[in-house]
Coordinates of C-alpha atoms in Angstrom, one line a residue:
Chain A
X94 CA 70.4 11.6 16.3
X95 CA 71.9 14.6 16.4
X96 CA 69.9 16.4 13.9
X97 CA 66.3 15.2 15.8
X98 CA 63.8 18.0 17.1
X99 CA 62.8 17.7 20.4
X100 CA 59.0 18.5 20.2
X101 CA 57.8 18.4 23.7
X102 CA 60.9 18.7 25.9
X103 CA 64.2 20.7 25.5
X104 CA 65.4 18.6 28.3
X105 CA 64.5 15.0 26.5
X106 CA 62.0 14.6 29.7
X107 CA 58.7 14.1 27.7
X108 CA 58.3 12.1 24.4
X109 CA 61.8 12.5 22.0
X110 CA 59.7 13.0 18.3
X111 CA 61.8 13.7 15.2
X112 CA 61.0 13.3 12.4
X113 CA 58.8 10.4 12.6
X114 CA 55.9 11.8 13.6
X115 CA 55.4 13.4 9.7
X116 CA 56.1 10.0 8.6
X117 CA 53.4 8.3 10.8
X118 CA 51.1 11.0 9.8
X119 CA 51.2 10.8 6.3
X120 CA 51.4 7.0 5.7
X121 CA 48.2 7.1 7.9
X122 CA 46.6 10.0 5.5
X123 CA 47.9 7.5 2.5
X124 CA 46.1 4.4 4.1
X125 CA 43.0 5.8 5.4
X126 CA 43.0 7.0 1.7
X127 CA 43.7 4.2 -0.1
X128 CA 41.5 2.2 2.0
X129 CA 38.4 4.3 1.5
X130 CA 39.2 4.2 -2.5
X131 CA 39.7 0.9 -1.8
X132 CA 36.2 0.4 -0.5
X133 CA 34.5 2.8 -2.7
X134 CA 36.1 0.5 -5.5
X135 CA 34.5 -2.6 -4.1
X136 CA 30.9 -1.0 -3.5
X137 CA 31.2 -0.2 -7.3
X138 CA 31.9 -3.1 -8.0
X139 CA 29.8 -5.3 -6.0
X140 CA 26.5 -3.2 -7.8
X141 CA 28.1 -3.4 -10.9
X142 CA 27.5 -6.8 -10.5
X143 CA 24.0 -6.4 -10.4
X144 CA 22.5 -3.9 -13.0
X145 CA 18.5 -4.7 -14.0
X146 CA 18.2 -4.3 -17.1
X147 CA 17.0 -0.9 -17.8
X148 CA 14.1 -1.7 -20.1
X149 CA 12.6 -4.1 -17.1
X150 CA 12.8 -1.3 -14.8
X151 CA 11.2 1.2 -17.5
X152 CA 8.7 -0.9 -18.5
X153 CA 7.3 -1.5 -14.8
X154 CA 7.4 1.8 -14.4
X155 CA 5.7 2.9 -17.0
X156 CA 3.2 0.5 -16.4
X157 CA 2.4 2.2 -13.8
X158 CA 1.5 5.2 -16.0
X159 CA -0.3 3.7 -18.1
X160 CA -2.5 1.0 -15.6
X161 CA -2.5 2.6 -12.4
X162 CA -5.8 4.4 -11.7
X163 CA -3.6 6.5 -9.0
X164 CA -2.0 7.6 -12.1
X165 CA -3.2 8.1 -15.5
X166 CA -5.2 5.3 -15.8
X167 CA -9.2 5.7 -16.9
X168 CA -11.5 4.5 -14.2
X169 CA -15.2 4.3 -15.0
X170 CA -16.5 6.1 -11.9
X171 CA -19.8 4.1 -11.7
X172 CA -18.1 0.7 -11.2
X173 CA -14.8 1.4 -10.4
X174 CA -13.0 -0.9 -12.8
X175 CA -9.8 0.4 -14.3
X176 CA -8.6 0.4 -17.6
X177 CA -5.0 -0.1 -18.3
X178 CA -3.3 1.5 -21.4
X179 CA -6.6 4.3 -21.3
X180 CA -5.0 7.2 -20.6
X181 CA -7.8 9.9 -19.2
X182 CA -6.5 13.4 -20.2
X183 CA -8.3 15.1 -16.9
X184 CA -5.4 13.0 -15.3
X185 CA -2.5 13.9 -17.6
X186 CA -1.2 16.8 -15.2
X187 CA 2.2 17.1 -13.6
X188 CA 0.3 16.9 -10.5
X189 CA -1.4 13.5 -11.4
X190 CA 1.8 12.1 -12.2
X191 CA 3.5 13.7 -9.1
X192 CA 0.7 11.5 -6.9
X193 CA 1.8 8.4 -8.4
X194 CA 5.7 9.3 -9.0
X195 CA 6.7 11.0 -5.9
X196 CA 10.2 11.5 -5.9
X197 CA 12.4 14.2 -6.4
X198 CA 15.6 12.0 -5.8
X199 CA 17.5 12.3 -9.5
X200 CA 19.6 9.5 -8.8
X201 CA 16.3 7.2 -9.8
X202 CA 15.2 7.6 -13.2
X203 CA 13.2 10.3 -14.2
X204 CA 10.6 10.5 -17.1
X205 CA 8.9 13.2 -19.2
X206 CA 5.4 11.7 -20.7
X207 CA 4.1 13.3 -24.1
X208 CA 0.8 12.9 -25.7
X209 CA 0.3 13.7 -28.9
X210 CA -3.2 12.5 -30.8
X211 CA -3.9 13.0 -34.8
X212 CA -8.0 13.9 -34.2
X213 CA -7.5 15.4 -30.6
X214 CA -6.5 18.9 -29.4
X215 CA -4.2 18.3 -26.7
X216 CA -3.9 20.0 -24.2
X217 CA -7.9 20.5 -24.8
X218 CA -8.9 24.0 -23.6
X219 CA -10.3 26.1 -25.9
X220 CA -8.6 29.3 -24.5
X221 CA -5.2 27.6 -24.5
X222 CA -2.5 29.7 -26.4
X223 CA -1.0 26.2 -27.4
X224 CA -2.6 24.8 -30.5
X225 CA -0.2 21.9 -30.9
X226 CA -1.8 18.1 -30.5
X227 CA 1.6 17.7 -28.7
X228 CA 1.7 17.9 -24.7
X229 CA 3.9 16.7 -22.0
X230 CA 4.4 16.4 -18.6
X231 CA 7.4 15.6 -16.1
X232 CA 7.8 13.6 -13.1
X233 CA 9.4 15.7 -10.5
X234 CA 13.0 14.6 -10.5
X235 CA 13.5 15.1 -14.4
X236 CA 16.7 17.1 -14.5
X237 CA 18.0 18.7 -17.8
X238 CA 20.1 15.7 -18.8
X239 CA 20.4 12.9 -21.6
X240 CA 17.9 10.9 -22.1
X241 CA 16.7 7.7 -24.0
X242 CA 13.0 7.8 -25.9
X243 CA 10.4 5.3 -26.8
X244 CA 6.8 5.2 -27.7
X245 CA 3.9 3.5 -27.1
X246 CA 0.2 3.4 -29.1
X247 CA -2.7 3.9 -26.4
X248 CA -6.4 5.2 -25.8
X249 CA -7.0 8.7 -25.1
X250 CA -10.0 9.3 -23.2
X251 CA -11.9 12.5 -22.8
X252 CA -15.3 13.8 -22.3
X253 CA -16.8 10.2 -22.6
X254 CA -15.0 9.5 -26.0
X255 CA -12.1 7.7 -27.0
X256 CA -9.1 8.6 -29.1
X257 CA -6.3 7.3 -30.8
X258 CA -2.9 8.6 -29.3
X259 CA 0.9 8.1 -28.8
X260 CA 2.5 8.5 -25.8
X261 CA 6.6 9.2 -25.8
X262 CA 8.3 8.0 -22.8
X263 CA 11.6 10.0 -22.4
X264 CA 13.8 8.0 -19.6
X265 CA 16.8 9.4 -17.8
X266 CA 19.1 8.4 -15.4
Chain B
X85 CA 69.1 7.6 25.8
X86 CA 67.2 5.1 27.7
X87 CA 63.7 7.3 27.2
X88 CA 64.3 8.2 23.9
X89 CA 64.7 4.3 22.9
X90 CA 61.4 3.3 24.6
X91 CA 59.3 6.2 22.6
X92 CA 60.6 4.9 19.3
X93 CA 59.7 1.2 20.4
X94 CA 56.5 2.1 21.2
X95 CA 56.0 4.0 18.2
X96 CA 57.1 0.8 15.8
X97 CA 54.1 -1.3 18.2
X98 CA 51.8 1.4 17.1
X99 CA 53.0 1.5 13.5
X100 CA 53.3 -2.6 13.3
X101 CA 49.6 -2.9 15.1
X102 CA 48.1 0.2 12.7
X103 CA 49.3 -1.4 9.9
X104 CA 48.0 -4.6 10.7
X105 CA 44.3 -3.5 11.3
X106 CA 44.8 -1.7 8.0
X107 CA 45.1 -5.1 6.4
X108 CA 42.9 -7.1 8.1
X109 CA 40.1 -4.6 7.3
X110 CA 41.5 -4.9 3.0
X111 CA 41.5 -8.3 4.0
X112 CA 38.9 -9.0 4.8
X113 CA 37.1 -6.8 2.5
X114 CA 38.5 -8.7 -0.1
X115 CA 37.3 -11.8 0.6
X116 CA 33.7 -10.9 1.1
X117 CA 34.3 -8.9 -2.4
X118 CA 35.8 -12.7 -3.3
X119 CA 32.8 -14.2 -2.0
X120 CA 29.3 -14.6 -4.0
X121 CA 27.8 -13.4 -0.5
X122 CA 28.1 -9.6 -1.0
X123 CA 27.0 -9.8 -4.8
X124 CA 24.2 -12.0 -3.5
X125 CA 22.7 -9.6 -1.1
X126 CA 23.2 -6.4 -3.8
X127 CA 20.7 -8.4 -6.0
X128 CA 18.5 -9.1 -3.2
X129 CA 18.2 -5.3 -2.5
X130 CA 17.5 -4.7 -6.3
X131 CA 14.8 -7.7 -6.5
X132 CA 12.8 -6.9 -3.6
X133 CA 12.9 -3.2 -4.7
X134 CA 11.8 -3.8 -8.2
X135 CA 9.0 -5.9 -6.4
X136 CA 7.5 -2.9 -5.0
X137 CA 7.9 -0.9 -7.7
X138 CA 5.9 -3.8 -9.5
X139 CA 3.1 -3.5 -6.5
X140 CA 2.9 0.1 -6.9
X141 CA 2.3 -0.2 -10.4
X142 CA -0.7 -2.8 -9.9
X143 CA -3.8 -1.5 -11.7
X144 CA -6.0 -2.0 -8.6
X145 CA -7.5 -5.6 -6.9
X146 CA -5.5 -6.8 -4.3
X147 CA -2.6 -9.0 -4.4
X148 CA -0.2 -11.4 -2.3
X149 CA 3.1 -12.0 -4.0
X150 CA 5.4 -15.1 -2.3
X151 CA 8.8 -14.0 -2.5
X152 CA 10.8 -17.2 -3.7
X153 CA 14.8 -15.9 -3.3
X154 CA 16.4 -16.7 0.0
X155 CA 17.1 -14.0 2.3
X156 CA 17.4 -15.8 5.3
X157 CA 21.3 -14.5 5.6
X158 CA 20.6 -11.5 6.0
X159 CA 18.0 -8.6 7.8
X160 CA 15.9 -6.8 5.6
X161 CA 14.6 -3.6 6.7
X162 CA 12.1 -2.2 4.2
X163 CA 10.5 1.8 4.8
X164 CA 9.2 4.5 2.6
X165 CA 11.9 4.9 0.2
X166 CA 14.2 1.9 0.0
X167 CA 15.1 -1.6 1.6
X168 CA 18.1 -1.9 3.2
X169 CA 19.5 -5.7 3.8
X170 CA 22.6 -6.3 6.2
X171 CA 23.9 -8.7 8.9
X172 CA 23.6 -8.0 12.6
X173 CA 26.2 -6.3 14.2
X174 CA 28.5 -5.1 11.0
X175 CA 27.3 -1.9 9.9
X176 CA 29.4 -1.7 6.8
X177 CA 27.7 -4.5 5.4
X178 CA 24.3 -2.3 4.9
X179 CA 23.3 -2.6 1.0
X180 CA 20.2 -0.5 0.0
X181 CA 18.4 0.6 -3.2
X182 CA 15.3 2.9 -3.6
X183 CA 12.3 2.6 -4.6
X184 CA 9.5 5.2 -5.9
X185 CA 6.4 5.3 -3.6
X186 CA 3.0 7.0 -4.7
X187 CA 0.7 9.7 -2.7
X188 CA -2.0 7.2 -2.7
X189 CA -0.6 3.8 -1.4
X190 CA 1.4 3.6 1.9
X191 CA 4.0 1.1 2.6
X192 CA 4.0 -0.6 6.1
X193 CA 7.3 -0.7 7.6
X194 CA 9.0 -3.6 8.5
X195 CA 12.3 -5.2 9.8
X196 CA 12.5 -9.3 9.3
X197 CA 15.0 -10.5 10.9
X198 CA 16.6 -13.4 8.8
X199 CA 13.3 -13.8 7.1
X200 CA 13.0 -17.5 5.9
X201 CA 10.0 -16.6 3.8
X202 CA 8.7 -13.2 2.6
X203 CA 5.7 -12.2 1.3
X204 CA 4.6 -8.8 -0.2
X205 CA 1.0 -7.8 -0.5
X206 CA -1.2 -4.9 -2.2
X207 CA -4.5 -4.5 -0.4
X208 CA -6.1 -1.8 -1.2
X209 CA -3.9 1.0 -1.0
X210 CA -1.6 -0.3 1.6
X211 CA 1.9 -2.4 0.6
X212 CA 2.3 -4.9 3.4
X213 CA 5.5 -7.1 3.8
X214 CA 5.9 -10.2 6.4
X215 CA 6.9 -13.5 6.6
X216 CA 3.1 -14.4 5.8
X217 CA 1.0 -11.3 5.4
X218 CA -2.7 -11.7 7.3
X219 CA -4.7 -10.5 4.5
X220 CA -7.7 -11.2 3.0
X221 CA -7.5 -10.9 -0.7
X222 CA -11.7 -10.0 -0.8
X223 CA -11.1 -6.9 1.3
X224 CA -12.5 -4.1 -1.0
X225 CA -11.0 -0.2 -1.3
X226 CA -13.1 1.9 0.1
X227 CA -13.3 5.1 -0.8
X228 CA -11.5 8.1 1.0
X229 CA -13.8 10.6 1.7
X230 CA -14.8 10.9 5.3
X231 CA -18.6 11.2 5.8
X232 CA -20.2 12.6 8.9
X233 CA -20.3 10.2 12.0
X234 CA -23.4 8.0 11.9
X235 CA -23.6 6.7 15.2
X236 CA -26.1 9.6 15.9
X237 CA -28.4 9.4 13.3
X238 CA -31.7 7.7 13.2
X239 CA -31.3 4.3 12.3
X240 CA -33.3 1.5 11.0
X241 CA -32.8 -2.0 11.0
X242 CA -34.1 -4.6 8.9
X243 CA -33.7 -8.6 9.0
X244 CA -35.0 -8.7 5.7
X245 CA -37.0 -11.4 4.2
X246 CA -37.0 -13.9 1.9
X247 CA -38.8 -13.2 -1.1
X248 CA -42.3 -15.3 -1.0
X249 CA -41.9 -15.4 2.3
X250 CA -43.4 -12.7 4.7
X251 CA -41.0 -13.6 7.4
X252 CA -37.5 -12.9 7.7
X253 CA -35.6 -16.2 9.1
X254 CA -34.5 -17.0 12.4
X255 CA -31.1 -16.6 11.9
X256 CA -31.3 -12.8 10.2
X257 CA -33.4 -12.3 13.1
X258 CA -30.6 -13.2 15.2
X259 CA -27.6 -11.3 13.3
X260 CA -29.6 -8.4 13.7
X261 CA -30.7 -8.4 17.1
X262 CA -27.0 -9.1 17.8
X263 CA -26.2 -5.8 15.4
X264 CA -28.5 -4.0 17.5
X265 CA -26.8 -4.8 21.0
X266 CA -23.5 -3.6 19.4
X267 CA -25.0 -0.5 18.4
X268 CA -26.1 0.4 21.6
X269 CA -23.1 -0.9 23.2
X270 CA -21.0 1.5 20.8
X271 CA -23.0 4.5 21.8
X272 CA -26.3 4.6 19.7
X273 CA -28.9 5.9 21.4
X274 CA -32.0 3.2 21.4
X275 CA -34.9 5.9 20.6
X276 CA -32.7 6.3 17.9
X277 CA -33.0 2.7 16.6
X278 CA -35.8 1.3 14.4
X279 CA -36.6 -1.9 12.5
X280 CA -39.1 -3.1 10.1
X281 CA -40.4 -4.9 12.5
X282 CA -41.7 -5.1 16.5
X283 CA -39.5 -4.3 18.5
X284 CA -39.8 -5.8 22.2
X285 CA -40.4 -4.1 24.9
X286 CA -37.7 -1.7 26.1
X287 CA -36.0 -3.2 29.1
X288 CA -35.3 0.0 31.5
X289 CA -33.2 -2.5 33.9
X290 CA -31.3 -4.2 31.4
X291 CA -31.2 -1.3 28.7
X292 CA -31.8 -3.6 25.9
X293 CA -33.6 -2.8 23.0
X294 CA -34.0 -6.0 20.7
X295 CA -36.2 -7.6 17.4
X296 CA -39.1 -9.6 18.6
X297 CA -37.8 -13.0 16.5
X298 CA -41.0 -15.2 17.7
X299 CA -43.3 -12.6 16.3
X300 CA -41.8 -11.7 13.2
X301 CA -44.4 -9.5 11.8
X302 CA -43.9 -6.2 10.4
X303 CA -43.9 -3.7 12.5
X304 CA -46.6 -0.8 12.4
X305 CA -44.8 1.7 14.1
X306 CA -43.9 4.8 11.6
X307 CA -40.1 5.4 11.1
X308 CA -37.9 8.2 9.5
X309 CA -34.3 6.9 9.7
X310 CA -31.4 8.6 8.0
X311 CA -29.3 5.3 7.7
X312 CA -31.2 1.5 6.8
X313 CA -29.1 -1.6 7.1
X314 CA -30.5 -4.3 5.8
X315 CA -29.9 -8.2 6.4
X316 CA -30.6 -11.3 4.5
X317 CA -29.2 -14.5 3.6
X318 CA -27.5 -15.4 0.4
X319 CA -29.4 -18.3 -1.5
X320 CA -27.5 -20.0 -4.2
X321 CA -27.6 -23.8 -5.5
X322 CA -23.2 -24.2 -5.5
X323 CA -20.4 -23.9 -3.0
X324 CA -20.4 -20.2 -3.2
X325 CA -20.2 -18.2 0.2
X326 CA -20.2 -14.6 -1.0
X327 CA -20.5 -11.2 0.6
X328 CA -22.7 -9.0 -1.2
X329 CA -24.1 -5.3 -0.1
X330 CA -26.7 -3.8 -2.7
X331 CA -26.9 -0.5 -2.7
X332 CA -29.4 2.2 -4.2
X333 CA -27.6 3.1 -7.5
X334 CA -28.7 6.8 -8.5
X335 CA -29.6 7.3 -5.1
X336 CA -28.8 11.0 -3.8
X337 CA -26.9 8.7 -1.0
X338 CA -24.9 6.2 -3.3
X339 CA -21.6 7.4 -2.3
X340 CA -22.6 7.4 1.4
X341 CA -24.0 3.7 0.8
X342 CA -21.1 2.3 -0.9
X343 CA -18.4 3.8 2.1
X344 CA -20.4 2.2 4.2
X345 CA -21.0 -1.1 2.4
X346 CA -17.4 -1.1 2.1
X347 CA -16.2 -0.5 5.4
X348 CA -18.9 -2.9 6.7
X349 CA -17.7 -6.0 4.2
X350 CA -14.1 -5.3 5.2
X351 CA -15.0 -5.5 8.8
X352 CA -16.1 -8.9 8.4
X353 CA -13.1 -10.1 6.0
X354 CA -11.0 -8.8 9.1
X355 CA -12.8 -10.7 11.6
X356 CA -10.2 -12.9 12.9
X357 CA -12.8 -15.1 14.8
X358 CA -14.7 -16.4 11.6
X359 CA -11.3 -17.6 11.1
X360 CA -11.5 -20.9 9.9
X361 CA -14.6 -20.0 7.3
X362 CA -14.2 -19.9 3.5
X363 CA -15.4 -16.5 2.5
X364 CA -15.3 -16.7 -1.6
X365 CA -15.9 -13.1 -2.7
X366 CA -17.0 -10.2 -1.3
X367 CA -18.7 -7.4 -3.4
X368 CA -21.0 -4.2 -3.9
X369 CA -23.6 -4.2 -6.4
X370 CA -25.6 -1.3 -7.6
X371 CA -29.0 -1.8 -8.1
X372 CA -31.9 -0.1 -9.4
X373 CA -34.7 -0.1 -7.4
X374 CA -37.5 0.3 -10.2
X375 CA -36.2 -2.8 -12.3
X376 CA -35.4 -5.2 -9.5
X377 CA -37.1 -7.9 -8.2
X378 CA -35.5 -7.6 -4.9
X379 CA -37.7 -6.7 -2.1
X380 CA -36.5 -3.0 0.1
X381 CA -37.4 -1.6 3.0
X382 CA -39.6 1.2 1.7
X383 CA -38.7 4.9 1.7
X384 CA -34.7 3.7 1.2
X385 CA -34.3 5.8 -2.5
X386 CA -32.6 8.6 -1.3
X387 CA -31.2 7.6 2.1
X388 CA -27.9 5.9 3.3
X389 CA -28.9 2.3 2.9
X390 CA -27.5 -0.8 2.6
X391 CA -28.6 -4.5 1.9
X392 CA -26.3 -7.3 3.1
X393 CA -26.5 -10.3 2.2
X394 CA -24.0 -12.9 3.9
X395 CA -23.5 -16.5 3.5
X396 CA -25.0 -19.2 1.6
X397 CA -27.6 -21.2 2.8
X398 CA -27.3 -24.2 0.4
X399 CA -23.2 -24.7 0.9
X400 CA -21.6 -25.6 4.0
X401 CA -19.2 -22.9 4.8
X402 CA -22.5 -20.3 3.9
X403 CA -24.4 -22.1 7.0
X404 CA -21.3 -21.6 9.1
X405 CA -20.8 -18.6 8.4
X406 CA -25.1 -17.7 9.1
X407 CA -24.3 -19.3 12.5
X408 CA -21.4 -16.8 13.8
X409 CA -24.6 -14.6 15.0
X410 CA -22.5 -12.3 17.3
X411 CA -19.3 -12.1 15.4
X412 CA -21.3 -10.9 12.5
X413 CA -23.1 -8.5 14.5
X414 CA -20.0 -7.2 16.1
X415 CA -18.2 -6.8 12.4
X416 CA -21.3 -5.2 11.1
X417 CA -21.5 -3.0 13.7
X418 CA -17.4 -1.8 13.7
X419 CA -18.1 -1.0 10.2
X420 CA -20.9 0.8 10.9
X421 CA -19.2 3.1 13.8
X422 CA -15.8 3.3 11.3
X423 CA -17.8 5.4 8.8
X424 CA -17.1 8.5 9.7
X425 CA -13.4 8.7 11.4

């Protein structure tokens, strides 16, 4: 005892602390730590546990893309009937796809859309300085990161004719 | 001696109590990890938000979607971006995932509190989610552009007629005297209402303006209305009880005429008070006025206009619907005053 501080009183009136205070402190810094690893751990775990499959979750988002008349959908103005899998190229804009993708949150997945046609300059203006039939657009949360690609065969419509296209669907995550 | 003894006593308490709240929180962490609850209500987050997704991504038309998982355990609390499931009380419990809205649709907001049925709905541009969503799957999107106000404008008023038959019926006669009361009760001036045919007498005491249904003839007064609604009853030899407005296609006004056509369909869908009656379909047609056989109004080609025709007068749940006269007034008059806001 006789090598104990005396933290608050030089006459032992107050509380007598040594060197158990440090000790208190950090096995409380060790188990507030471990118990918030701990935690974290579990919470990992408990999603891990549940994963959708990340084509499911691709392809219903892309579907919105590609059916959506919010999005890139054609829809014949007179009736007002959609057509899903016609993309209109007035609608193929980072803009268009920002109406009907609007997040900038990168922890949800992110796409970059490109259109590319063998018998259609895209993007169409005549006073464009790019003469590739290769265009693309990007939802707003597309980061510069890894990414997966597929491709899917669809209608290109412009000026009231149709034309054969690909689209590539970049995904990241 | 005796002080410092009781300081390091109740420093063990504090140190044996610490350490026991430390492991009854591990504790019992671990057995809800142990249990299938918390994995349970992870997927439930994930489900539900890939259900929305889905609506989001619907090409259009309106759908109702019954959710089938049980999420009576838990709350679900669904906003803008993500749905957020927990149990009352333990706020650690909270499990969310996100999901990606559009600029077009909105998603109504909603807490269910131990929701033993679910159902999520696209109509029209809204997402609704309830235990039973209210909705009528008919209701039509209008579209968004907001006209000017119509409830000043001249307007005209027409109970239509059959076709072969002079006479418009009794019960058109009815709807659209009953339209006519709303109109004035919402604020339209009476000079400024007209129909096709006499009009009674204008009651100073009772400010009424109304149809003369006993004398049914047309009327030879001159009008010049900016906005014609026209009435008549649908005819059709099955159980069909169909809303249809026809509207002038290539008409300098067809834009005008379908908003309003739309907003006046949807007010009936929405009328809770025709409750009980079967309303099959509910549509806008386009017609052209040179190749139809459908008898106008005259001077309608380039004006807001719009022809309804409402129930059936061959199936039963058409002639119930013919007989709501003022709750089909009243709808078609909401619509009428919506255009506009």
């Amino acid at each position: 005892m006789g090598n104990k501080k005396m933290f608050f009183s030089k006459k032992a009136s107050g509380y007598i602390l040594g060197k158990k205070p440090i000790y208190f402190i950090i096995t409380l810094i060790c188990l507030t730590i471990s118990f918030i690893l701990f935690s974290y751990a579990i919470s990992r775990e408990v999603s891990s546990t549940t994963v959708i499959p990340d084509n499911l979750e691709m392809t219903i988002l892309t579907n919105r893309f590609l059916n959506s008349p919010d999005c890139l959908a054609y829809q014949d103005k007179e009736t007002g009937r959609a057509y899903p899998g016609i993309i209109d190229l007035e609608k193929f804009n980072d803009e268009a796809l920002e109406k009907c993708y609007s997040t900038e949150d990168s922890t949800l997945k992110a796409f970059k859309l490109s259109l590319e046609s063998p018998n259609l300059n895209i993007p169409p203006e005549e006073n464009s300085d790019n003469k590739a039939n290769k265009y693309f657009i990007l939802t707003p949360n597309w980061a510069a990161r890894r990414y997966t690609q597929t491709s899917q065969y669809v209608i290109i419509y412009h000026k009231e004719n149709f034309y054969r296209g690909r689209l590539l669907i970049a995904v990241q995550k | 001696m005796k002080k410092r003894g009781a300081a390091f006593s109740m420093l063990s308490a504090i140190e044996v109590v610490a350490a026991a709240i430390i492991l009854l929180l591990l504790f019992n962490h671990a057995m809800r990890w142990s249990s299938t609850e918390r994995p349970y209500q992870a997927y439930l987050a994930e489900d539900i938000a890939l259900v929305i997704n889905s609506l989001y991504s619907s090409p259009g038309g309106n759908i109702i979607v019954n959710y089938t998982q049980d999420a009576s355990g838990f709350n679900v609390s669904i906003d803008e971006k993500k749905v957020l499931l927990y149990k009352k009380g333990i706020g650690i419990d909270e499990i969310s995932r996100k999901f990606i809205g559009t600029g077009t649709d909105k998603i109504d907001e909603k807490l269910l509190e131990n929701p033993k049925e679910i159902q999520f709905a696209k109509i029209g541009n809204e997402i609704l989610i309830d235990n039973l969503v209210k909705a009528d799957l008919n209701t039509l999107t209008c579209d968004e552009f907001a006209g000017e106000k119509l409830t000043n404008k001249k307007i005209l008023v027409d109970p239509g007629y059959e076709k072969d038959n002079i006479k418009p019926s009794k019960e058109m006669c009815d709807i659209a005297n009953s339209l006519v009361f709303k109109l004035t009760n919402a604020g339209v001036n009476y000079f400024n209402i007209f129909s096709t045919r006499k009009l009674n007498e204008y009651d100073e005491d009772e400010g009424i303006i109304s149809i003369n249904c006993n004398d049914l003839s047309k009327s030879d007064k001159p009008y010049e209305a900016d906005v014609a609604i026209s009435l008549r009853p649908g005819k059709n030899k099955n159980t069909k009880n169909n809303i249809k407005a026809f509207i002038v296609s290539g008409s300098e006004k067809e834009k005008e005429s379908r908003k309003l056509a739309c907003l006046m369909i949807n007010s009936i869908l929405g009328n809770n008070a025709l409750g009980g009656i079967k309303i099959t379909g509910a549509s806008i047609v386009p017609v052209d006025l040179e190749a139809t056989g459908m008898e106008f109004p005259d001077g309608i080609q380039n004006k807001i206009f719009v022809m309804l025709e409402i129930g059936n007068t061959e199936s039963e749940q058409g002639k119930l619907l013919l007989e709501k006269v003022p709750e089909l007034g009243d709808s078609i008059s909401k619509g009428f005053v919506e255009y506009g806001k």
